[in-house]
CSV table of C-alpha atoms in Angstrom, one decimal:
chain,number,residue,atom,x,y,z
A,15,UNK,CA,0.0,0.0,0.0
A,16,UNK,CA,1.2,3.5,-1.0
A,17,UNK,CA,1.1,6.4,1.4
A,18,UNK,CA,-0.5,9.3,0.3
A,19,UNK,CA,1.3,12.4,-0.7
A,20,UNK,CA,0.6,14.3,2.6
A,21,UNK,CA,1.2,11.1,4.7
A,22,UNK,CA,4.6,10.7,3.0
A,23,UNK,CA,5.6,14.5,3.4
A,24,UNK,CA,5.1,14.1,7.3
A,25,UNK,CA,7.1,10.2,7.3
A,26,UNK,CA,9.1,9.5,4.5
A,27,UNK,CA,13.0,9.5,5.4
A,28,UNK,CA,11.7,10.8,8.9
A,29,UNK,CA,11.8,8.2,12.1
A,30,UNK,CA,11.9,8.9,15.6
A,31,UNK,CA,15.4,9.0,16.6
A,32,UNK,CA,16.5,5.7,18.0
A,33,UNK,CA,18.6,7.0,21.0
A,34,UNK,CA,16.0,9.5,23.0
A,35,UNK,CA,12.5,8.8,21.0
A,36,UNK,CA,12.4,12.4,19.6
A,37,UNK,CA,9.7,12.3,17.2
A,38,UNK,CA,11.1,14.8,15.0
A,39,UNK,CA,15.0,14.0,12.9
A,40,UNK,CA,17.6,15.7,15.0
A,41,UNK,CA,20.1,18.0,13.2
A,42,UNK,CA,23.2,16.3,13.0
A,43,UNK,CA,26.0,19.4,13.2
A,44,UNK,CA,28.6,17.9,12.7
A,45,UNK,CA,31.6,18.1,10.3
A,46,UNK,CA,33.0,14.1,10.5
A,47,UNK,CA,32.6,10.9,12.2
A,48,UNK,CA,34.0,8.2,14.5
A,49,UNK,CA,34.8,5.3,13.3
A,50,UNK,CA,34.6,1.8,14.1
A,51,UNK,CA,38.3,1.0,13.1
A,52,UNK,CA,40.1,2.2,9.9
A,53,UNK,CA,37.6,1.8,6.9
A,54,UNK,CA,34.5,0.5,9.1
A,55,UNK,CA,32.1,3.4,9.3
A,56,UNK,CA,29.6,3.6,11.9
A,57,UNK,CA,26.6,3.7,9.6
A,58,UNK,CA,27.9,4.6,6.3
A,59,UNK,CA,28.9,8.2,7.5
A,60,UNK,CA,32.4,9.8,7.0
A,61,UNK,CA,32.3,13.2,6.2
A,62,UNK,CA,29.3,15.5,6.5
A,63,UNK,CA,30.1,16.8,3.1
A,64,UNK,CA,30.0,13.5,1.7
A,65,UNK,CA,26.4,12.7,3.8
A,66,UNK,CA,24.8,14.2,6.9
A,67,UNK,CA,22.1,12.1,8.6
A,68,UNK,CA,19.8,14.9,8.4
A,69,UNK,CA,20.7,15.7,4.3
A,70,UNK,CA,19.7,12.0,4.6
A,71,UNK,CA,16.5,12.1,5.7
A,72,UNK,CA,15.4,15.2,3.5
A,73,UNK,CA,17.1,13.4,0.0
A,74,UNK,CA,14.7,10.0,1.2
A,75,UNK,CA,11.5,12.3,2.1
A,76,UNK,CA,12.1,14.5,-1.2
A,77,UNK,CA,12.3,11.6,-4.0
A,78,UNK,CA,9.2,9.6,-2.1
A,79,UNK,CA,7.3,12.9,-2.7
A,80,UNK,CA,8.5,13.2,-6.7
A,81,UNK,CA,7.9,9.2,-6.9
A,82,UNK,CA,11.6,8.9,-8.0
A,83,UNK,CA,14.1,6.1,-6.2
A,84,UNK,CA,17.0,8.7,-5.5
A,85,UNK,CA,16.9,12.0,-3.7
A,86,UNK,CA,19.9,14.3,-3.8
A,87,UNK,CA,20.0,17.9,-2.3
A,88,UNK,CA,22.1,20.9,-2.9
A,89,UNK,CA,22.7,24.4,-1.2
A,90,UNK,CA,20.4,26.0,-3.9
A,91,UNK,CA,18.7,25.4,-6.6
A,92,UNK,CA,21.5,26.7,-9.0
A,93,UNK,CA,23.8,23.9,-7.8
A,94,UNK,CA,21.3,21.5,-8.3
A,95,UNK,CA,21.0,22.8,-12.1
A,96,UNK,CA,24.7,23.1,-12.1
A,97,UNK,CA,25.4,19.4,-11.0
A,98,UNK,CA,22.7,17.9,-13.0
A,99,UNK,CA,23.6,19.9,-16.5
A,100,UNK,CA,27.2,19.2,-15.7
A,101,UNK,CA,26.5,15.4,-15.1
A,102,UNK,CA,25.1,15.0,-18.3
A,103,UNK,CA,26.8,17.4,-20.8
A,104,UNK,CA,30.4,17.2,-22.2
A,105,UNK,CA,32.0,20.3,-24.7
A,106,UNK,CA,30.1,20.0,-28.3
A,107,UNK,CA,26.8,18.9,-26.8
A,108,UNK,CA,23.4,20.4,-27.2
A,109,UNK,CA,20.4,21.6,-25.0
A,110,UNK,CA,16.8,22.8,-25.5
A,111,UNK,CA,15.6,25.1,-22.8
A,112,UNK,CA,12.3,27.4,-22.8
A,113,UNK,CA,12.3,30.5,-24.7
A,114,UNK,CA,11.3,32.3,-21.5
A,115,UNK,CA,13.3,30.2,-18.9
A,116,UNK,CA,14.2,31.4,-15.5
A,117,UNK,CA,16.8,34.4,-15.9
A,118,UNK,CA,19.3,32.2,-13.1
A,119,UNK,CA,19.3,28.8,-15.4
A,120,UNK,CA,19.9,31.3,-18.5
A,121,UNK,CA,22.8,32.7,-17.1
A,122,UNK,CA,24.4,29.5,-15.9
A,123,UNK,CA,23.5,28.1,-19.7
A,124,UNK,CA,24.4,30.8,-21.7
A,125,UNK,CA,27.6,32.5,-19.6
A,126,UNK,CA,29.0,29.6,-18.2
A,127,UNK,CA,27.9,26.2,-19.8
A,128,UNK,CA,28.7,27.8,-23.7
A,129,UNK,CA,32.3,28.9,-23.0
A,130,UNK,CA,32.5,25.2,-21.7
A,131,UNK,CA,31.7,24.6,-25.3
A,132,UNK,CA,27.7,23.5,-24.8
A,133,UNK,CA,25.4,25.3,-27.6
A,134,UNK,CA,21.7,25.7,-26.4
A,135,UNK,CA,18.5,26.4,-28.4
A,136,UNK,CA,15.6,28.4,-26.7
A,137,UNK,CA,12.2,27.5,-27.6
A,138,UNK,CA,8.5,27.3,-27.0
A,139,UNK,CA,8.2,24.5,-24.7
A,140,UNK,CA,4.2,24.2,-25.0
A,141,UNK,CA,5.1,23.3,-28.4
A,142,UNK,CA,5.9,20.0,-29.1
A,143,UNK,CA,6.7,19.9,-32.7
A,144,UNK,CA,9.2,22.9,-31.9
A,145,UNK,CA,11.0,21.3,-29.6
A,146,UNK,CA,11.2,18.1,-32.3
A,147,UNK,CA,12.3,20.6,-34.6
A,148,UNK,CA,15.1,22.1,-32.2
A,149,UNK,CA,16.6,18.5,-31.9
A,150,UNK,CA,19.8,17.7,-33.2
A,151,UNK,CA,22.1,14.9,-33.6
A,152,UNK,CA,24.2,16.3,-30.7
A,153,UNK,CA,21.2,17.2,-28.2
A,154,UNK,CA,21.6,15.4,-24.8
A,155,UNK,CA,19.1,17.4,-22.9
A,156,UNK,CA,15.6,18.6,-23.2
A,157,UNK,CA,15.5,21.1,-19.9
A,158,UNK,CA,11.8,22.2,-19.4
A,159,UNK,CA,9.9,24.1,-16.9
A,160,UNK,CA,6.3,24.2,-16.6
A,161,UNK,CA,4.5,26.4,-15.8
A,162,UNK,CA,7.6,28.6,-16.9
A,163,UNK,CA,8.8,31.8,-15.1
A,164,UNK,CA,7.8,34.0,-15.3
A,165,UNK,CA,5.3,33.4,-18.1
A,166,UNK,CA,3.5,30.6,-16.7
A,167,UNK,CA,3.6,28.3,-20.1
A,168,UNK,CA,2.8,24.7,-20.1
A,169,UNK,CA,4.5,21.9,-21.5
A,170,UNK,CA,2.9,18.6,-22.1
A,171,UNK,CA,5.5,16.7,-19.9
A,172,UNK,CA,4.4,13.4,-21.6
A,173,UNK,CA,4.3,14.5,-25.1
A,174,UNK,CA,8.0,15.9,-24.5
A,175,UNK,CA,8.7,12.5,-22.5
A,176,UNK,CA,7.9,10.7,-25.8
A,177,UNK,CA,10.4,13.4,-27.8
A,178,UNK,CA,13.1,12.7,-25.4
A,179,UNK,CA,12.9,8.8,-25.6
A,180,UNK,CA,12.5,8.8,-29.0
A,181,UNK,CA,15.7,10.8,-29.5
A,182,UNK,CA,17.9,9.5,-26.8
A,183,UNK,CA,17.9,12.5,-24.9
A,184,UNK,CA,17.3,13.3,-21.4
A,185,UNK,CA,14.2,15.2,-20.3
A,186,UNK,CA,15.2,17.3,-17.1
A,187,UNK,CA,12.0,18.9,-15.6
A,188,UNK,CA,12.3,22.1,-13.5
A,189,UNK,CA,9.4,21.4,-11.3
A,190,UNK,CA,9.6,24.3,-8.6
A,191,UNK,CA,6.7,26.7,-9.6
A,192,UNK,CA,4.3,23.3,-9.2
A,193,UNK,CA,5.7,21.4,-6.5
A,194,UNK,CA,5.7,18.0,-6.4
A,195,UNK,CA,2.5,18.4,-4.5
A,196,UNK,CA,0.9,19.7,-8.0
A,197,UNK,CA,2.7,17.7,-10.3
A,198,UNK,CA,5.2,14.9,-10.8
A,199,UNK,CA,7.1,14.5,-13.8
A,200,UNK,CA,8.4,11.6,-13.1
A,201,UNK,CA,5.0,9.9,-13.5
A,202,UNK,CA,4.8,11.6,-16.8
A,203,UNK,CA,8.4,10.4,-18.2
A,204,UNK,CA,10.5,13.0,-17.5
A,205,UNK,CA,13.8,11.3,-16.3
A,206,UNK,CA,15.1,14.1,-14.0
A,207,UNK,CA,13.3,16.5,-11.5
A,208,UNK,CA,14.5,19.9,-10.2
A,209,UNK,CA,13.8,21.9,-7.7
A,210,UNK,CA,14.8,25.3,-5.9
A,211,UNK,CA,13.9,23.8,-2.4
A,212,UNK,CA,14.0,27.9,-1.4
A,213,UNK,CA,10.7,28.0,-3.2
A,214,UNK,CA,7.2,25.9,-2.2
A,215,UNK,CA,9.4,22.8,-0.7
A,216,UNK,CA,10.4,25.2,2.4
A,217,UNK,CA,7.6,27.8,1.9
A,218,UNK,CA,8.5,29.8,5.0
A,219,UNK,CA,11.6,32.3,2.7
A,220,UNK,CA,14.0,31.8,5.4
A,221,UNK,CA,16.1,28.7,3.7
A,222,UNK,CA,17.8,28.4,0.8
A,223,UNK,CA,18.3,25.0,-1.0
A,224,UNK,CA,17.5,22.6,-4.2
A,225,UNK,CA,17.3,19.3,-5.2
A,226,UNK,CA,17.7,16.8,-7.6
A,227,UNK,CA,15.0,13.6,-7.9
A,228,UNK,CA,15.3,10.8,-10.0
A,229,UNK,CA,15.0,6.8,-10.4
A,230,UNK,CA,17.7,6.5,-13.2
A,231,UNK,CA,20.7,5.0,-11.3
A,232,UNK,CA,23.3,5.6,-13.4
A,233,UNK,CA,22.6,9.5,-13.4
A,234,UNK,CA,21.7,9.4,-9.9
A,235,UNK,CA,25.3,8.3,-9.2
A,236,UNK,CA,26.9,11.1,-12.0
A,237,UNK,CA,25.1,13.6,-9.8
A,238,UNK,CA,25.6,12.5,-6.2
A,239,UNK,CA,29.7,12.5,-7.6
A,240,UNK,CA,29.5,16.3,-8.4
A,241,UNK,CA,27.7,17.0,-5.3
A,242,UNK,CA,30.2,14.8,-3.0
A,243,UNK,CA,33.5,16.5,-5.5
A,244,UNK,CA,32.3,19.7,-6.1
A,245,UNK,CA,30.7,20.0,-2.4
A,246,UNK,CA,27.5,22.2,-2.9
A,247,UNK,CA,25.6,20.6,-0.3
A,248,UNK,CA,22.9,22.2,2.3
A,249,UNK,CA,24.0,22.4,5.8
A,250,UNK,CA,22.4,19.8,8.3
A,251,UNK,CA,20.2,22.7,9.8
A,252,UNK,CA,19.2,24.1,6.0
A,253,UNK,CA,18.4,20.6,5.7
A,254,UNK,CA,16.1,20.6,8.9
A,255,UNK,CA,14.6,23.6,8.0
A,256,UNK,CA,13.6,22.5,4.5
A,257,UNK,CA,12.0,19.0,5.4
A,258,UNK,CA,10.2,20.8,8.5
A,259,UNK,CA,8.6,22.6,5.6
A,260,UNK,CA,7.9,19.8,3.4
A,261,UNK,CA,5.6,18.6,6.1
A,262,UNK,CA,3.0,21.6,5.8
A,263,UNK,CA,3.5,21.4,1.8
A,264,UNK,CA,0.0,20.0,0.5
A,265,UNK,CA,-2.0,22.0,3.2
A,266,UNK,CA,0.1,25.0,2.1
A,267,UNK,CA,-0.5,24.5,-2.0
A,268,UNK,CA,-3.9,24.5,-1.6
A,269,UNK,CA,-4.0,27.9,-0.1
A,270,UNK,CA,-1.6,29.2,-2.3
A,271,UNK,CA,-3.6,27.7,-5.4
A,272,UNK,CA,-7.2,29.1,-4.2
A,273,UNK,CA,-5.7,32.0,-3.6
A,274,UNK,CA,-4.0,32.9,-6.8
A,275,UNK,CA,-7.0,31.7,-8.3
A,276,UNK,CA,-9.2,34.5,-7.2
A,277,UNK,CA,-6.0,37.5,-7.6
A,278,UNK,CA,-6.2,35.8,-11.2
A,279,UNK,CA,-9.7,36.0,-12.1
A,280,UNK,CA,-9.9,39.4,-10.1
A,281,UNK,CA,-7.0,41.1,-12.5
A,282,UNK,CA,-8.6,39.4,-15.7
A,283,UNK,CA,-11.5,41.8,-14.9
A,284,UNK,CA,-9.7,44.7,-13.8
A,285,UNK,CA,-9.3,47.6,-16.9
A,286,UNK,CA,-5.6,48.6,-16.2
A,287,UNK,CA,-4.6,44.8,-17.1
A,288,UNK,CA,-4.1,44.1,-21.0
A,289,UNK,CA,-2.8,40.4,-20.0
A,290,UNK,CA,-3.1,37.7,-17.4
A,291,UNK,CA,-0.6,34.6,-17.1
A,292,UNK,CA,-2.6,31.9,-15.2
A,293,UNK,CA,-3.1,28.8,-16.6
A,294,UNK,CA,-6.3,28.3,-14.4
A,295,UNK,CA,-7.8,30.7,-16.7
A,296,UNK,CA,-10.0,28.6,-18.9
A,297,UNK,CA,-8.1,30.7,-22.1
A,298,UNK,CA,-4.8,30.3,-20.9
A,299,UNK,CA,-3.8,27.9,-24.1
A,300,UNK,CA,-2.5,25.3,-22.0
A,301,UNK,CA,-5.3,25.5,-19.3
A,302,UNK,CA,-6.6,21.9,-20.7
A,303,UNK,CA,-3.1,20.6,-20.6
A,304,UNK,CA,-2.5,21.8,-17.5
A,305,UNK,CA,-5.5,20.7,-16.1
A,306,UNK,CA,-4.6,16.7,-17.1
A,307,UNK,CA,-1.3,16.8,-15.5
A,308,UNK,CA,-1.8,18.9,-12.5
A,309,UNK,CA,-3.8,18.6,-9.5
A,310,UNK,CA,-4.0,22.1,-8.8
A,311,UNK,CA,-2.9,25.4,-10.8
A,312,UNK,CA,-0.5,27.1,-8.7
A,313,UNK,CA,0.0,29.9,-6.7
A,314,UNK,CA,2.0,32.3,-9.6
A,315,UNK,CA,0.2,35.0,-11.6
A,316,UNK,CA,1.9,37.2,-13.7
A,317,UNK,CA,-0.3,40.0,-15.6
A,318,UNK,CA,0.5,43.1,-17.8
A,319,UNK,CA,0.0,46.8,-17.4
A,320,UNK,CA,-1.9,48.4,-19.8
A,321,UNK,CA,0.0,51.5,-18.8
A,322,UNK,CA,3.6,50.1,-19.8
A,323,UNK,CA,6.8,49.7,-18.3
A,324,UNK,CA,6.9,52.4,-15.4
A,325,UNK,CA,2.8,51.7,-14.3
A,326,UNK,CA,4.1,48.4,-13.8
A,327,UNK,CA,7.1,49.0,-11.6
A,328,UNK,CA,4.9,52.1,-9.9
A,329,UNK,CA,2.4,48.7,-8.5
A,330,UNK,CA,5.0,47.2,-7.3
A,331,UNK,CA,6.3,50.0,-4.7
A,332,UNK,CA,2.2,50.6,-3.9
A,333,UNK,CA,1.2,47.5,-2.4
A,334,UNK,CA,1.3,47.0,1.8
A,335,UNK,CA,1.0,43.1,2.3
A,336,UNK,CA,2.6,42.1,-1.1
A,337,UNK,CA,6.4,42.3,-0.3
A,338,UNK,CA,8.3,43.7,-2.9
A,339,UNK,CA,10.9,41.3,-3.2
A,340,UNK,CA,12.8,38.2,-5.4
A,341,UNK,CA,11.8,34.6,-4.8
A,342,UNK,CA,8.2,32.9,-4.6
A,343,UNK,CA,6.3,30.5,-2.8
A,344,UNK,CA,6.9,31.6,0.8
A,345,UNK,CA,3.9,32.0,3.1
A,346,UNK,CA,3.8,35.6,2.6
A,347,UNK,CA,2.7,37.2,-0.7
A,348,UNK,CA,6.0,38.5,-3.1
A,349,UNK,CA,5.5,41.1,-6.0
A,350,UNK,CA,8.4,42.3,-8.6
A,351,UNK,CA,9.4,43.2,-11.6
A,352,UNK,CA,11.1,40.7,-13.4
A,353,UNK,CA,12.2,42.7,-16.3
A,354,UNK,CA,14.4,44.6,-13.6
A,355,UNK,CA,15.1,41.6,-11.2
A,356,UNK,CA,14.9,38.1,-11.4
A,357,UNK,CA,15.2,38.0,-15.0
A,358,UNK,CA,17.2,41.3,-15.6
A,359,UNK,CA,19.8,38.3,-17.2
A,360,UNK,CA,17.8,37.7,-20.2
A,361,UNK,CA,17.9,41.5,-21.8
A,362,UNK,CA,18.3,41.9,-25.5
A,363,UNK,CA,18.1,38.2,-25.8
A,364,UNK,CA,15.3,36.1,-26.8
A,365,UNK,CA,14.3,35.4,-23.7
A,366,UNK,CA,13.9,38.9,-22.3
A,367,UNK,CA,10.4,39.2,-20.4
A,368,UNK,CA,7.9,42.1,-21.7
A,369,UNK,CA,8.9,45.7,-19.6
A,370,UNK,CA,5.2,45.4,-18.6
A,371,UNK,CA,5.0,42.4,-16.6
A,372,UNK,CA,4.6,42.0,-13.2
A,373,UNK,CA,4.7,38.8,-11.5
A,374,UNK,CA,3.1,37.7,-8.0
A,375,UNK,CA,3.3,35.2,-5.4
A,376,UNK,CA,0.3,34.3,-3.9
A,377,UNK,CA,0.7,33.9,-0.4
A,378,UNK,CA,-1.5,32.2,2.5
A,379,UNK,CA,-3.2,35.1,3.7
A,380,UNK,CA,-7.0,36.2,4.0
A,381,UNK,CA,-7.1,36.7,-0.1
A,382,UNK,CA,-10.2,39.6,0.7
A,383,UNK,CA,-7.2,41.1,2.1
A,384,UNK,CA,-4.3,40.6,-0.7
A,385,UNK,CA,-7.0,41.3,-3.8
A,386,UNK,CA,-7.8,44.6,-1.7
A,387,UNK,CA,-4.4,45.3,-1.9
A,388,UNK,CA,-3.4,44.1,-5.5
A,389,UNK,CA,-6.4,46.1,-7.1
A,390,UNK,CA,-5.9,48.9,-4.5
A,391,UNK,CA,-2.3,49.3,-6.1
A,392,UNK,CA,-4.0,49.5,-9.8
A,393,UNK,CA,-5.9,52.3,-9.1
């Protein structure tokens, strides 16, 4: 019998601790080990940048939520990118990413992976036949995100799964704006997950991490060596902090969901928005897609001023309850302006955002309260 998800958020990879009983996983801080004699290790430990007890219990608890046979977690969610685009890439090889990809995972692809002598293709990821078409004979990864940030596209994850099989290439799925609450790509065929544990995973914005989920051995082990060699692991209390928010996760994503729900259909209505990026909306073009492969829409909304580029940065500085700030899926509701912040790394490139755009994080507050403030801030 399979645990549900919630059950397993609260249990997986977390027992009470043998010597005292404590209910919840202690943090182990400590840097190494005793040993039981030269080469015998008391329970497999050596070196806590190698594996930490509590790192331990967050990997198990974080690949029985994305249905995948290996957890692996990282300081951030750019090492996790880093290590898993670094497993599987050599110099000469070939990537598709989304054509409005996060402004971090461009940077890392186009400033760092291409003088390593990677080439990458940006494209529509909601498209199937264009990512086909964007194939070539020296493609090894298919990177996707959906929904995308900060444009909230959708990608058939099982359509692109098929694309990637049938092509020998690896489909790497950036699932942080869903959680694996919402959606899990491994289920779908996507042969990597990714995550910014900073994001929905922790929810509370007061730890930064990532993680890597997967149930293909052989990558599994490419990754956990650049994680152990390259050392960009979470500390044992990052670690703690991040599965003590995993616990709340499902409670949490439904709040976050209803609630961007209503700041969604309330901007749709509203005369100072020309645009609104929620693919709740039944004419979001992916809504149907969406709707088959995820239990729940999210709790992102982006939406454009009619008013341009300065209206939209003027909302931003208005609001009282909506912090203006980087980063999503905390408790608290976040607002910005990803033109000038989180994706000020994709201008005068094909991935640069429209000036207009303004992007929220729905919180879990009273949403009376945070659509009186988002429409108050319109006016």
């Amino acid at each position: 019998m399979t645990d549900g998800f919630a059950t397993r958020a609260i249990h997986a990879g977390q027992h009470p601790d043998d010597s005292t009983g404590s209910v919840i996983p202690p943090i182990h801080a400590t840097s190494t080990y005793a040993q039981d004699g030269v080469g015998n290790q008391r329970a497999g430990y050596e070196y806590s940048r190698t594996g930490n007890p509590t790192r331990t219990s967050l990997e198990e608890c974080l690949a029985a939520l994305e249905s995948g046979t290996r957890g692996l977690a990282f300081s951030s969610g750019m090492a996790a990118t880093d290590a898993v685009l670094r497993s599987v890439l050599r110099p000469g090889d070939h990537l598709v990413i989304p054509d409005d990809a996060y402004g971090g995972t461009f940077r890392l692809v186009d400033k760092v992976l291409t003088g390593w002598g990677v080439e990458y293709t940006p494209v529509r990821v909601s498209d199937p036949d264009a990512v086909r078409a964007a194939v070539r004979p020296n493609t090894k990864v298919l990177w996707v995100e959906s929904p995308t940030n900060p444009l909230l596209n959708i990608a058939d994850l099982a359509a692109l799964a098929r694309i990637a099989a049938e092509t020998s290439t690896k489909l790497i799925v950036d699932n942080t704006f869903a959680s694996p609450y919402l959606q899990q790509p491994l289920r779908l065929g996507a042969d990597v997950v990714v995550h910014s544990t900073t994001k929905y995973l922790g929810g509370h914005s007061d730890v930064v991490g990532g993680a890597v989920v997967t149930s293909d051995e052989e990558l599994a082990d490419g990754v956990a060596f650049l994680q152990n060699t390259a050392g960009a692991v979470p500390g044992p209390f990052d670690a703690w902090l991040t599965l003590r928010g995993v616990k709340t996760l499902a409670a949490r994503m439904e709040q976050h969901s209803a609630n961007a729900a209503r700041l969604a259909a309330a901007l749709y209505e509203h005369p100072k928005v020309t645009r609104v990026f929620y693919p709740g909306l039944a004419d979001h073009p992916g809504h149907e897609v969406a709707a088959g492969q995820m239990r729940r829409f999210g709790g992102m909304v982006s939406f454009t001023h009619a008013d341009g580029e300065q209206a939209a940065v003027d909302v931003c500085s208005r609001t009282r309850l909506f912090t203006l700030a980087e980063s999503l899926g905390g408790v608290e509701s976040l607002i910005e302006h990803p033109g000038r912040m989180t994706h000020a790394s994709t201008a005068g490139s094909l991935l640069q955002v429209p000036p207009e755009l303004v992007r929220v994080s729905a919180g879990i507050e009273d949403v009376d309260d945070l659509l009186e403030d988002l429409l108050g801030a319109l006016e």
